[in-house]
């Protein structure tokens, strides 16, 4: 028999988790980041693209299982994003979100 060495499971940093959650809750209508967004998230979080993909897959499952608690978390991140927007802090945007809608 061959023995496989399983790597020890590690949690992501608090910052990485916040970055991923902020993206997830700001894209709840379509929580499937593009490959470009995954690459940017991976770079910001210091993790691999496959880890980002797995995180989103797990998050979608957890979100659906526990929508009540997830709604509280969504509200928390929505208010955080609103505060950041008021202060002019930029986040990751999907290509379809990046059109200049507010200019007149």
mmCIF file of N, CA and C in Angstrom:
data_model
loop_
_atom_site.group_PDB
_atom_site.id
_atom_site.type_symbol
_atom_site.label_atom_id
_atom_site.label_comp_id
_atom_site.label_asym_id
_atom_site.label_seq_id
_atom_site.Cartn_x
_atom_site.Cartn_y
_atom_site.Cartn_z
ATOM 1 N N UNK A 1 0.838 -1.202 0.000
ATOM 2 C CA UNK A 1 0.000 0.000 0.000
ATOM 3 C C UNK A 1 0.869 1.248 0.000
ATOM 4 N N UNK A 2 0.389 2.233 -0.737
ATOM 5 C CA UNK A 2 1.081 3.518 -0.738
ATOM 6 C C UNK A 2 0.443 4.419 0.310
ATOM 7 N N UNK A 3 1.280 5.138 1.013
ATOM 8 C CA UNK A 3 0.770 6.074 2.005
ATOM 9 C C UNK A 3 0.926 7.486 1.464
ATOM 10 N N UNK A 4 -0.149 8.233 1.528
ATOM 11 C CA UNK A 4 -0.123 9.609 1.060
ATOM 12 C C UNK A 4 -0.014 10.526 2.268
ATOM 13 N N UNK A 5 0.846 11.487 2.152
ATOM 14 C CA UNK A 5 0.992 12.450 3.234
ATOM 15 C C UNK A 5 -0.011 13.567 2.984
ATOM 16 N N UNK A 6 -0.926 13.704 3.902
ATOM 17 C CA UNK A 6 -1.929 14.747 3.785
ATOM 18 C C UNK A 6 -1.394 16.003 4.453
ATOM 19 N N UNK A 7 -1.488 17.095 3.733
ATOM 20 C CA UNK A 7 -1.049 18.361 4.309
ATOM 21 C C UNK A 7 -1.985 18.768 5.431
ATOM 22 N N UNK A 8 -1.418 19.399 6.439
ATOM 23 C CA UNK A 8 -2.227 19.865 7.556
ATOM 24 C C UNK A 8 -3.148 20.979 7.073
ATOM 25 N N UNK A 9 -4.396 20.900 7.494
ATOM 26 C CA UNK A 9 -5.365 21.916 7.115
ATOM 27 C C UNK A 9 -5.054 23.210 7.858
ATOM 28 N N UNK A 10 -5.076 24.309 7.141
ATOM 29 C CA UNK A 10 -4.839 25.615 7.766
ATOM 30 C C UNK A 10 -5.962 26.569 7.373
ATOM 31 N N UNK A 11 -6.351 27.396 8.323
ATOM 32 C CA UNK A 11 -7.339 28.432 8.023
ATOM 33 C C UNK A 11 -6.654 29.580 7.295
ATOM 34 N N UNK A 12 -7.409 30.272 6.459
ATOM 35 C CA UNK A 12 -6.875 31.451 5.805
ATOM 36 C C UNK A 12 -6.761 32.565 6.835
ATOM 37 N N UNK A 13 -5.948 33.558 6.522
ATOM 38 C CA UNK A 13 -5.809 34.703 7.424
ATOM 39 C C UNK A 13 -7.147 35.440 7.514
ATOM 40 N N UNK A 14 -7.287 36.221 8.567
ATOM 41 C CA UNK A 14 -8.513 36.998 8.750
ATOM 42 C C UNK A 14 -8.714 37.946 7.565
ATOM 43 N N UNK A 15 -7.632 38.548 7.117
ATOM 44 C CA UNK A 15 -7.705 39.473 5.975
ATOM 45 C C UNK A 15 -8.193 38.751 4.726
ATOM 46 N N UNK A 16 -7.639 37.568 4.455
ATOM 47 C CA UNK A 16 -8.045 36.804 3.269
ATOM 48 C C UNK A 16 -9.525 36.449 3.347
ATOM 49 N N UNK A 17 -9.969 36.001 4.515
ATOM 50 C CA UNK A 17 -11.377 35.640 4.694
ATOM 51 C C UNK A 17 -12.272 36.853 4.473
ATOM 52 N N UNK A 18 -11.853 38.007 4.964
ATOM 53 C CA UNK A 18 -12.649 39.226 4.773
ATOM 54 C C UNK A 18 -12.724 39.614 3.302
ATOM 55 N N UNK A 19 -11.614 39.521 2.589
ATOM 56 C CA UNK A 19 -11.591 39.852 1.157
ATOM 57 C C UNK A 19 -12.549 38.927 0.400
ATOM 58 N N UNK A 20 -12.479 37.630 0.683
ATOM 59 C CA UNK A 20 -13.337 36.654 0.001
ATOM 60 C C UNK A 20 -14.808 36.871 0.354
ATOM 61 N N UNK A 21 -15.096 37.098 1.641
ATOM 62 C CA UNK A 21 -16.482 37.344 2.059
ATOM 63 C C UNK A 21 -17.032 38.625 1.449
ATOM 64 N N UNK A 22 -16.228 39.672 1.395
ATOM 65 C CA UNK A 22 -16.698 40.927 0.807
ATOM 66 C C UNK A 22 -17.061 40.722 -0.660
ATOM 67 N N UNK A 23 -16.238 39.972 -1.393
ATOM 68 C CA UNK A 23 -16.556 39.694 -2.793
ATOM 69 C C UNK A 23 -17.838 38.862 -2.873
ATOM 70 N N UNK A 24 -17.916 37.804 -2.067
ATOM 71 C CA UNK A 24 -19.077 36.908 -2.098
ATOM 72 C C UNK A 24 -20.375 37.681 -1.855
ATOM 73 N N UNK A 25 -20.416 38.471 -0.773
ATOM 74 C CA UNK A 25 -21.652 39.155 -0.417
ATOM 75 C C UNK A 25 -21.965 40.345 -1.313
ATOM 76 N N UNK A 26 -20.974 40.891 -1.996
ATOM 77 C CA UNK A 26 -21.267 41.977 -2.931
ATOM 78 C C UNK A 26 -21.657 41.435 -4.307
ATOM 79 N N UNK A 27 -21.576 40.109 -4.488
ATOM 80 C CA UNK A 27 -21.964 39.463 -5.749
ATOM 81 C C UNK A 27 -22.944 38.317 -5.482
ATOM 82 N N UNK A 28 -23.819 38.490 -4.483
ATOM 83 C CA UNK A 28 -24.732 37.404 -4.096
ATOM 84 C C UNK A 28 -25.642 36.956 -5.232
ATOM 85 N N UNK A 29 -26.003 37.865 -6.126
ATOM 86 C CA UNK A 29 -26.890 37.466 -7.223
ATOM 87 C C UNK A 29 -26.187 36.523 -8.200
ATOM 88 N N UNK A 30 -24.852 36.560 -8.214
ATOM 89 C CA UNK A 30 -24.066 35.654 -9.061
ATOM 90 C C UNK A 30 -22.710 35.418 -8.397
ATOM 91 N N UNK A 31 -22.685 34.558 -7.358
ATOM 92 C CA UNK A 31 -21.436 34.372 -6.590
ATOM 93 C C UNK A 31 -20.449 33.415 -7.259
ATOM 94 N N UNK A 32 -20.204 33.650 -8.542
ATOM 95 C CA UNK A 32 -19.282 32.827 -9.330
ATOM 96 C C UNK A 32 -18.255 33.758 -9.971
ATOM 97 N N UNK A 33 -17.143 34.024 -9.288
ATOM 98 C CA UNK A 33 -16.165 34.963 -9.846
ATOM 99 C C UNK A 33 -15.557 34.450 -11.149
ATOM 100 N N UNK A 34 -15.267 35.387 -12.050
ATOM 101 C CA UNK A 34 -14.598 35.048 -13.311
ATOM 102 C C UNK A 34 -13.184 34.570 -13.004
ATOM 103 N N UNK A 35 -12.544 33.975 -14.005
ATOM 104 C CA UNK A 35 -11.155 33.528 -13.808
ATOM 105 C C UNK A 35 -10.260 34.706 -13.439
ATOM 106 N N UNK A 36 -10.508 35.864 -14.074
ATOM 107 C CA UNK A 36 -9.701 37.057 -13.774
ATOM 108 C C UNK A 36 -9.915 37.492 -12.326
ATOM 109 N N UNK A 37 -11.176 37.473 -11.877
ATOM 110 C CA UNK A 37 -11.475 37.862 -10.494
ATOM 111 C C UNK A 37 -10.841 36.875 -9.516
ATOM 112 N N UNK A 38 -10.884 35.576 -9.860
ATOM 113 C CA UNK A 38 -10.253 34.569 -8.991
ATOM 114 C C UNK A 38 -8.755 34.813 -8.875
ATOM 115 N N UNK A 39 -8.134 35.152 -10.008
ATOM 116 C CA UNK A 39 -6.691 35.420 -9.984
ATOM 117 C C UNK A 39 -6.377 36.632 -9.115
ATOM 118 N N UNK A 40 -7.205 37.669 -9.215
ATOM 119 C CA UNK A 40 -6.982 38.869 -8.411
ATOM 120 C C UNK A 40 -7.233 38.582 -6.928
ATOM 121 N N UNK A 41 -8.286 37.826 -6.639
ATOM 122 C CA UNK A 41 -8.566 37.448 -5.247
ATOM 123 C C UNK A 41 -7.424 36.613 -4.677
ATOM 124 N N UNK A 42 -6.922 35.670 -5.471
ATOM 125 C CA UNK A 42 -5.814 34.818 -5.019
ATOM 126 C C UNK A 42 -4.589 35.669 -4.694
ATOM 127 N N UNK A 43 -4.300 36.635 -5.570
ATOM 128 C CA UNK A 43 -3.148 37.514 -5.359
ATOM 129 C C UNK A 43 -3.335 38.350 -4.088
ATOM 130 N N UNK A 44 -4.538 38.928 -3.927
ATOM 131 C CA UNK A 44 -4.804 39.756 -2.743
ATOM 132 C C UNK A 44 -4.730 38.950 -1.448
ATOM 133 N N UNK A 45 -5.153 37.680 -1.513
ATOM 134 C CA UNK A 45 -5.245 36.847 -0.309
ATOM 135 C C UNK A 45 -3.984 36.033 -0.043
ATOM 136 N N UNK A 46 -3.104 35.952 -1.028
ATOM 137 C CA UNK A 46 -1.901 35.146 -0.859
ATOM 138 C C UNK A 46 -2.171 33.652 -0.875
ATOM 139 N N UNK A 47 -3.178 33.239 -1.673
ATOM 140 C CA UNK A 47 -3.524 31.818 -1.801
ATOM 141 C C UNK A 47 -3.586 31.474 -3.290
ATOM 142 N N UNK A 48 -3.771 30.198 -3.608
ATOM 143 C CA UNK A 48 -3.815 29.787 -5.015
ATOM 144 C C UNK A 48 -5.221 29.981 -5.596
ATOM 145 N N UNK A 49 -5.295 30.005 -6.926
ATOM 146 C CA UNK A 49 -6.582 30.132 -7.604
ATOM 147 C C UNK A 49 -7.477 28.940 -7.259
ATOM 148 N N UNK A 50 -6.893 27.739 -7.168
ATOM 149 C CA UNK A 50 -7.717 26.567 -6.826
ATOM 150 C C UNK A 50 -8.271 26.690 -5.406
ATOM 151 N N UNK A 51 -7.512 27.296 -4.499
ATOM 152 C CA UNK A 51 -8.030 27.520 -3.143
ATOM 153 C C UNK A 51 -9.185 28.519 -3.165
ATOM 154 N N UNK A 52 -9.079 29.546 -4.015
ATOM 155 C CA UNK A 52 -10.176 30.511 -4.154
ATOM 156 C C UNK A 52 -11.413 29.792 -4.683
ATOM 157 N N UNK A 53 -11.239 28.970 -5.724
ATOM 158 C CA UNK A 53 -12.367 28.227 -6.303
ATOM 159 C C UNK A 53 -13.018 27.329 -5.264
ATOM 160 N N UNK A 54 -12.201 26.609 -4.511
ATOM 161 C CA UNK A 54 -12.741 25.725 -3.468
ATOM 162 C C UNK A 54 -13.460 26.520 -2.391
ATOM 163 N N UNK A 55 -12.902 27.668 -2.003
ATOM 164 C CA UNK A 55 -13.530 28.495 -0.970
ATOM 165 C C UNK A 55 -14.924 28.917 -1.429
ATOM 166 N N UNK A 56 -15.040 29.373 -2.696
ATOM 167 C CA UNK A 56 -16.345 29.810 -3.201
ATOM 168 C C UNK A 56 -17.329 28.648 -3.295
ATOM 169 N N UNK A 57 -16.865 27.480 -3.725
ATOM 170 C CA UNK A 57 -17.744 26.306 -3.766
ATOM 171 C C UNK A 57 -18.264 25.956 -2.384
ATOM 172 N N UNK A 58 -17.373 25.936 -1.412
ATOM 173 C CA UNK A 58 -17.778 25.636 -0.031
ATOM 174 C C UNK A 58 -18.683 26.723 0.527
ATOM 175 N N UNK A 59 -18.378 27.979 0.232
ATOM 176 C CA UNK A 59 -19.167 29.100 0.748
ATOM 177 C C UNK A 59 -20.584 29.056 0.200
ATOM 178 N N UNK A 60 -20.745 28.754 -1.095
ATOM 179 C CA UNK A 60 -22.089 28.680 -1.674
ATOM 180 C C UNK A 60 -22.905 27.586 -1.002
ATOM 181 N N UNK A 61 -22.276 26.445 -0.729
ATOM 182 C CA UNK A 61 -22.973 25.346 -0.055
ATOM 183 C C UNK A 61 -23.368 25.753 1.358
ATOM 184 N N UNK A 62 -22.413 26.323 2.100
ATOM 185 C CA UNK A 62 -22.690 26.757 3.478
ATOM 186 C C UNK A 62 -23.771 27.831 3.504
ATOM 187 N N UNK A 63 -23.725 28.738 2.543
ATOM 188 C CA UNK A 63 -24.701 29.824 2.481
ATOM 189 C C UNK A 63 -26.112 29.263 2.288
ATOM 190 N N UNK A 64 -26.253 28.322 1.356
ATOM 191 C CA UNK A 64 -27.574 27.745 1.088
ATOM 192 C C UNK A 64 -28.104 26.949 2.273
ATOM 193 N N UNK A 65 -27.207 26.265 2.991
ATOM 194 C CA UNK A 65 -27.623 25.462 4.144
ATOM 195 C C UNK A 65 -28.097 26.319 5.304
ATOM 196 N N UNK A 66 -27.564 27.512 5.402
ATOM 197 C CA UNK A 66 -27.778 28.302 6.610
ATOM 198 C C UNK A 66 -28.111 29.745 6.258
ATOM 199 N N UNK A 67 -29.174 29.936 5.502
ATOM 200 C CA UNK A 67 -29.475 31.267 4.978
ATOM 201 C C UNK A 67 -29.773 32.282 6.081
ATOM 202 N N UNK A 68 -30.386 31.890 7.177
ATOM 203 C CA UNK A 68 -30.679 32.835 8.263
ATOM 204 C C UNK A 68 -29.433 33.476 8.825
ATOM 205 N N UNK A 69 -28.482 32.660 9.235
ATOM 206 C CA UNK A 69 -27.224 33.173 9.788
ATOM 207 C C UNK A 69 -26.435 33.893 8.702
ATOM 208 N N UNK A 70 -26.477 33.354 7.502
ATOM 209 C CA UNK A 70 -25.747 33.963 6.391
ATOM 210 C C UNK A 70 -26.309 35.343 6.074
ATOM 211 N N UNK A 71 -27.611 35.540 6.284
ATOM 212 C CA UNK A 71 -28.203 36.853 6.024
ATOM 213 C C UNK A 71 -27.630 37.896 6.976
ATOM 214 N N UNK A 72 -27.422 37.503 8.231
ATOM 215 C CA UNK A 72 -26.795 38.420 9.194
ATOM 216 C C UNK A 72 -25.393 38.793 8.721
ATOM 217 N N UNK A 73 -24.642 37.790 8.269
ATOM 218 C CA UNK A 73 -23.281 38.026 7.788
ATOM 219 C C UNK A 73 -23.312 38.909 6.539
ATOM 220 N N UNK A 74 -24.279 38.664 5.661
ATOM 221 C CA UNK A 74 -24.418 39.470 4.446
ATOM 222 C C UNK A 74 -24.681 40.927 4.810
ATOM 223 N N UNK A 75 -25.548 41.153 5.800
ATOM 224 C CA UNK A 75 -25.843 42.519 6.237
ATOM 225 C C UNK A 75 -24.597 43.195 6.786
ATOM 226 N N UNK A 76 -23.797 42.448 7.537
ATOM 227 C CA UNK A 76 -22.560 42.980 8.100
ATOM 228 C C UNK A 76 -21.624 43.445 6.983
ATOM 229 N N UNK A 77 -21.426 42.592 5.980
ATOM 230 C CA UNK A 77 -20.526 42.948 4.890
ATOM 231 C C UNK A 77 -21.123 44.037 4.002
ATOM 232 N N UNK A 78 -22.447 44.055 3.841
ATOM 233 C CA UNK A 78 -23.080 45.106 3.038
ATOM 234 C C UNK A 78 -22.854 46.467 3.682
ATOM 235 N N UNK A 79 -23.007 46.552 5.006
ATOM 236 C CA UNK A 79 -22.792 47.837 5.671
ATOM 237 C C UNK A 79 -21.318 48.222 5.625
ATOM 238 N N UNK A 80 -20.437 47.232 5.732
ATOM 239 C CA UNK A 80 -18.997 47.496 5.649
ATOM 240 C C UNK A 80 -18.640 48.036 4.264
ATOM 241 N N UNK A 81 -19.203 47.418 3.217
ATOM 242 C CA UNK A 81 -18.934 47.871 1.852
ATOM 243 C C UNK A 81 -19.504 49.266 1.614
ATOM 244 N N UNK A 82 -20.684 49.541 2.189
ATOM 245 C CA UNK A 82 -21.280 50.869 2.041
ATOM 246 C C UNK A 82 -20.393 51.925 2.691
ATOM 247 N N UNK A 83 -19.846 51.607 3.854
ATOM 248 C CA UNK A 83 -18.937 52.538 4.534
ATOM 249 C C UNK A 83 -17.684 52.766 3.703
ATOM 250 N N UNK A 84 -17.144 51.692 3.123
ATOM 251 C CA UNK A 84 -15.943 51.824 2.291
ATOM 252 C C UNK A 84 -16.241 52.661 1.053
ATOM 253 N N UNK A 85 -17.409 52.446 0.453
ATOM 254 C CA UNK A 85 -17.785 53.207 -0.738
ATOM 255 C C UNK A 85 -17.902 54.690 -0.389
ATOM 256 N N UNK A 86 -18.465 54.976 0.780
ATOM 257 C CA UNK A 86 -18.602 56.363 1.218
ATOM 258 C C UNK A 86 -17.237 57.016 1.415
ATOM 259 N N UNK A 87 -16.247 56.196 1.771
ATOM 260 C CA UNK A 87 -14.894 56.713 1.984
ATOM 261 C C UNK A 87 -14.051 56.642 0.711
ATOM 262 N N UNK A 88 -14.632 56.115 -0.377
ATOM 263 C CA UNK A 88 -13.918 56.056 -1.648
ATOM 264 C C UNK A 88 -12.939 54.911 -1.767
ATOM 265 N N UNK A 89 -13.138 53.830 -0.994
ATOM 266 C CA UNK A 89 -12.251 52.666 -1.074
ATOM 267 C C UNK A 89 -12.737 51.782 -2.209
ATOM 268 N N UNK A 90 -11.808 51.352 -3.085
ATOM 269 C CA UNK A 90 -12.167 50.508 -4.230
ATOM 270 C C UNK A 90 -12.057 49.041 -3.868
ATOM 271 N N UNK A 91 -12.943 48.232 -4.439
ATOM 272 C CA UNK A 91 -12.874 46.780 -4.274
ATOM 273 C C UNK A 91 -12.649 46.128 -5.618
ATOM 274 N N UNK A 92 -12.747 44.820 -5.643
ATOM 275 C CA UNK A 92 -12.613 44.073 -6.895
ATOM 276 C C UNK A 92 -13.953 44.137 -7.605
ATOM 277 N N UNK A 93 -13.916 44.407 -8.889
ATOM 278 C CA UNK A 93 -15.148 44.514 -9.655
ATOM 279 C C UNK A 93 -15.104 43.528 -10.812
ATOM 280 N N UNK A 94 -16.258 43.016 -11.165
ATOM 281 C CA UNK A 94 -16.338 42.186 -12.361
ATOM 282 C C UNK A 94 -16.325 43.099 -13.573
ATOM 283 N N UNK A 95 -15.960 42.558 -14.725
ATOM 284 C CA UNK A 95 -15.904 43.359 -15.948
ATOM 285 C C UNK A 95 -17.230 44.057 -16.210
ATOM 286 N N UNK A 96 -18.349 43.359 -16.002
ATOM 287 C CA UNK A 96 -19.654 43.946 -16.278
ATOM 288 C C UNK A 96 -19.997 45.044 -15.276
ATOM 289 N N UNK A 97 -19.341 45.044 -14.107
ATOM 290 C CA UNK A 97 -19.611 46.062 -13.097
ATOM 291 C C UNK A 97 -18.784 47.321 -13.310
ATOM 292 N N UNK A 98 -17.780 47.259 -14.152
ATOM 293 C CA UNK A 98 -16.802 48.338 -14.194
ATOM 294 C C UNK A 98 -17.161 49.450 -15.178
ATOM 295 N N UNK A 99 -18.348 49.381 -15.801
ATOM 296 C CA UNK A 99 -18.715 50.454 -16.718
ATOM 297 C C UNK A 99 -18.950 51.733 -15.926
ATOM 298 N N UNK A 100 -18.681 52.842 -16.527
ATOM 299 C CA UNK A 100 -18.783 54.139 -15.859
ATOM 300 C C UNK A 100 -20.243 54.576 -15.855
ATOM 301 N N UNK A 101 -21.036 54.114 -14.901
ATOM 302 C CA UNK A 101 -22.460 54.402 -14.884
ATOM 303 C C UNK A 101 -22.778 55.753 -14.256
ATOM 304 N N UNK A 102 -21.999 56.187 -13.303
ATOM 305 C CA UNK A 102 -22.350 57.363 -12.530
ATOM 306 C C UNK A 102 -21.956 58.685 -13.158
ATOM 307 N N UNK A 103 -21.245 58.690 -14.278
ATOM 308 C CA UNK A 103 -20.760 59.943 -14.847
ATOM 309 C C UNK A 103 -21.810 60.574 -15.742
ATOM 310 N N UNK A 104 -21.945 61.904 -15.632
ATOM 311 C CA UNK A 104 -22.892 62.636 -16.483
ATOM 312 C C UNK A 104 -22.306 63.945 -16.885
#
